[in-house]
Amino acid sequence: MSSVTVLRRGHAVLVTLDRPDRRNALDRATVAELGRLGRELSVDASVRAVVLTGAGDRAFCAGADLKERESMSLDDVRAMLDSYRSELTWLGAAPFPVVAALNGAALGGGLELALTCDLRVAAPHAVLGLPETSLAIVPGAGGTQRLPRLVGYARALELILLGRRLSATEALAFGLINRVTPGGADLVEDTLAWLAPLLDGSPTAMRAALSAVRAAQTLPLDAGLDAERRAYEACLASDDRREALRAFAEKRKPVFRGP
Ligand code: COA
């Protein structure tokens, strides 16, 4: 039985970690399944966004599957750390944005999974933290690198060294998540509604903007400005740009079709 379910919602794809009895923890099979899915979705031009969530309302993902981990050799663990990188990096590198919709606890590898995504939305009861040092290890799925890039050095150390757990509202104030869904709202529906400008917008522009902004995370300014110029170039002769100018002149909403 698959530990990941996939549902198409128009141009969005809803991916659900489906191991609620283990609080959607990441075992080998789930990581491999996510990697396989990433390779498939990344070449599907109809996909404009992916929403990644967890089954149930207790946890988005409780991190590494600690029950599986108990029986692993040191080399098994090393292979698992490699697979986090080879199988999960697409979540922040695909030609569409991936949004983590945190339906509950995002701890350890669960928060690192969310950090790999481009954007994060949380239900009001979600808790976020990196408790690895309390288990005598360090975050091993990118947390020590992605968290400081997102929230800054001191805040990242507060989470990693002090093991501080944040509520959804605290995580919003930290800049760790983009949005907390209103109480009583359905997390996935709220996330899809929030994404409407992206889902209805020009796929050409969205892809180009995403690649340019991602470049800002790693490139020096000059190289980043080159990346921005390449992104603009990708839009310049597009049908979507012509449609946008025509719609403006005709005082109507543009209808974007992408490349
Ligand atoms: N790996 C494997 N199984 C896990 C798990 C994990 N990371 N986290 C929870 N589970 C299992 C529990 O062992 C329990 O199984 P059982 O019913 O066979 O005893 C089941 O999921 C429910 O766990 P429980 O703690 O009762 O759920 P909860 O809803 O009260 O709390 C969490 C959810 C996520 C807050 C809590 O389970 C937790 O803190 N988990 C560990 C998180 C962690 O430290 N991750 C590793 C970081 S490196």
Coordinates of C-alpha atoms in Angstrom, one line a residue, residues 13-169:
V13 CA -1.7 18.5 -7.3
L14 CA -2.4 17.6 -3.7
V15 CA 0.2 15.2 -2.3
T16 CA -0.7 13.6 1.1
L17 CA 1.7 11.7 3.4
D18 CA -0.5 8.9 4.4
R19 CA 0.8 7.1 7.5
P20 CA -1.3 8.6 10.2
D21 CA -0.7 5.7 12.6
R22 CA 3.0 6.8 12.6
R23 CA 2.2 10.5 12.4
N24 CA 3.3 10.5 8.7
A25 CA 6.9 9.8 9.7
L26 CA 9.4 9.4 6.9
D27 CA 10.4 5.8 6.3
R28 CA 12.5 4.6 3.4
A29 CA 9.5 3.7 1.3
T30 CA 7.9 7.1 1.8
V31 CA 11.0 9.0 0.8
A32 CA 11.5 6.8 -2.3
E33 CA 7.8 7.3 -3.2
L34 CA 8.2 11.1 -2.9
G35 CA 11.3 11.0 -5.1
R36 CA 9.5 9.0 -7.8
L37 CA 6.5 11.4 -7.7
G38 CA 8.8 14.4 -8.0
R39 CA 10.4 13.0 -11.1
E40 CA 7.0 12.4 -12.6
L41 CA 5.4 15.8 -11.7
S42 CA 8.5 17.8 -12.7
V43 CA 8.1 16.9 -16.4
D44 CA 4.3 17.4 -16.4
A45 CA 3.6 20.9 -18.0
S46 CA 0.0 20.9 -16.7
V47 CA 1.2 21.2 -13.0
R48 CA 1.2 24.8 -11.7
A49 CA 1.5 24.1 -8.0
V50 CA 1.9 21.2 -5.6
V51 CA 0.4 21.2 -2.1
L52 CA 2.1 18.8 0.3
T53 CA 0.1 17.8 3.4
G54 CA -0.3 15.0 5.9
A55 CA -3.2 12.6 6.7
G56 CA -5.2 13.3 9.8
D57 CA -5.0 16.4 12.0
R58 CA -2.3 15.4 14.5
A59 CA 0.8 15.7 12.4
F60 CA 2.1 16.9 9.1
C61 CA 5.1 14.7 9.6
A62 CA 6.8 13.5 12.8
G63 CA 10.2 13.4 11.1
A64 CA 12.3 10.3 10.7
D65 CA 10.4 7.0 11.4
L66 CA 12.0 6.3 14.8
K67 CA 10.7 2.7 14.8
E68 CA 12.3 1.9 11.5
R69 CA 15.5 3.9 12.5
E70 CA 15.9 1.6 15.6
S71 CA 16.8 -1.4 13.4
M72 CA 19.0 0.5 10.9
S73 CA 22.8 0.1 10.8
L74 CA 25.0 3.2 10.7
D75 CA 25.4 2.7 6.9
D76 CA 21.6 2.4 6.6
V77 CA 21.2 5.8 8.3
R78 CA 23.9 7.3 6.0
A79 CA 22.1 6.0 3.0
M80 CA 18.8 7.5 4.3
L81 CA 20.5 10.9 4.7
D82 CA 21.7 10.7 1.1
S83 CA 18.2 9.8 0.0
Y84 CA 16.7 12.8 1.7
R85 CA 18.9 14.9 -0.6
S86 CA 18.4 12.9 -3.8
E87 CA 14.7 12.3 -3.4
L88 CA 13.4 15.4 -1.7
T89 CA 15.3 18.4 -3.1
W90 CA 12.8 18.7 -6.0
L91 CA 10.3 20.1 -3.5
G92 CA 12.2 23.4 -3.7
A93 CA 13.6 23.0 -7.2
A94 CA 10.7 21.8 -9.4
P95 CA 9.4 24.1 -12.2
F96 CA 6.4 24.9 -10.0
P97 CA 6.1 26.0 -6.4
V98 CA 5.5 23.4 -3.7
V99 CA 3.5 24.6 -0.7
A100 CA 3.7 22.6 2.6
A101 CA 0.2 22.7 4.3
L102 CA 1.0 21.9 7.9
N103 CA -2.1 20.0 9.3
G104 CA -0.4 19.4 12.7
A105 CA 3.0 18.8 14.2
A106 CA 6.0 19.4 11.9
L107 CA 8.9 18.1 13.9
G108 CA 12.5 17.2 13.0
G109 CA 12.6 15.8 9.4
G110 CA 8.9 16.9 9.2
L111 CA 9.9 20.5 9.6
E112 CA 12.9 20.0 7.3
L113 CA 10.5 18.6 4.6
A114 CA 8.4 21.8 5.0
L115 CA 11.6 23.9 4.8
T116 CA 12.5 22.2 1.5
C117 CA 9.2 23.5 0.0
D118 CA 8.9 27.0 -1.4
L119 CA 6.0 28.2 0.8
R120 CA 4.4 27.1 4.1
V121 CA 0.8 27.4 5.4
A122 CA -0.2 26.0 8.8
A123 CA -3.4 25.1 10.6
P124 CA -3.8 27.1 13.9
H125 CA -2.9 24.0 16.1
A126 CA 0.3 23.1 14.2
V127 CA 3.6 23.0 16.2
L128 CA 7.0 23.3 14.6
G129 CA 10.4 22.4 15.9
L130 CA 13.8 20.7 15.3
P131 CA 14.3 18.4 18.4
E132 CA 17.2 16.5 16.9
T133 CA 19.9 17.7 19.4
S134 CA 17.7 16.3 22.2
L135 CA 18.1 12.9 20.4
A136 CA 21.9 13.5 20.3
I137 CA 22.0 14.2 16.5
V138 CA 21.6 17.2 14.3
P139 CA 19.0 18.0 11.6
G140 CA 20.1 15.8 8.7
A141 CA 17.6 16.8 5.9
G142 CA 18.8 20.3 5.3
G143 CA 17.5 22.0 8.5
T144 CA 20.8 23.5 9.6
Q145 CA 21.2 25.2 6.2
R146 CA 17.6 26.1 5.1
L147 CA 16.4 27.4 8.5
P148 CA 19.0 30.1 8.9
R149 CA 18.6 31.2 5.3
L150 CA 14.9 31.5 5.9
V151 CA 14.6 33.0 9.4
G152 CA 18.2 34.2 10.2
Y153 CA 21.1 32.8 12.2
A154 CA 20.0 33.6 15.8
R155 CA 16.4 32.4 15.4
A156 CA 17.7 29.2 13.7
L157 CA 20.0 28.6 16.7
E158 CA 17.1 29.1 19.1
L159 CA 15.2 26.3 17.4
I160 CA 18.1 24.0 16.9
L161 CA 20.2 24.4 20.1
L162 CA 17.3 25.2 22.6
G163 CA 14.9 22.8 20.9
R164 CA 12.2 25.5 21.0
R165 CA 8.8 24.4 19.6
L166 CA 6.8 27.2 17.9
S167 CA 3.1 27.5 17.7
A168 CA 1.7 28.4 14.3
T169 CA 1.3 32.1 15.3

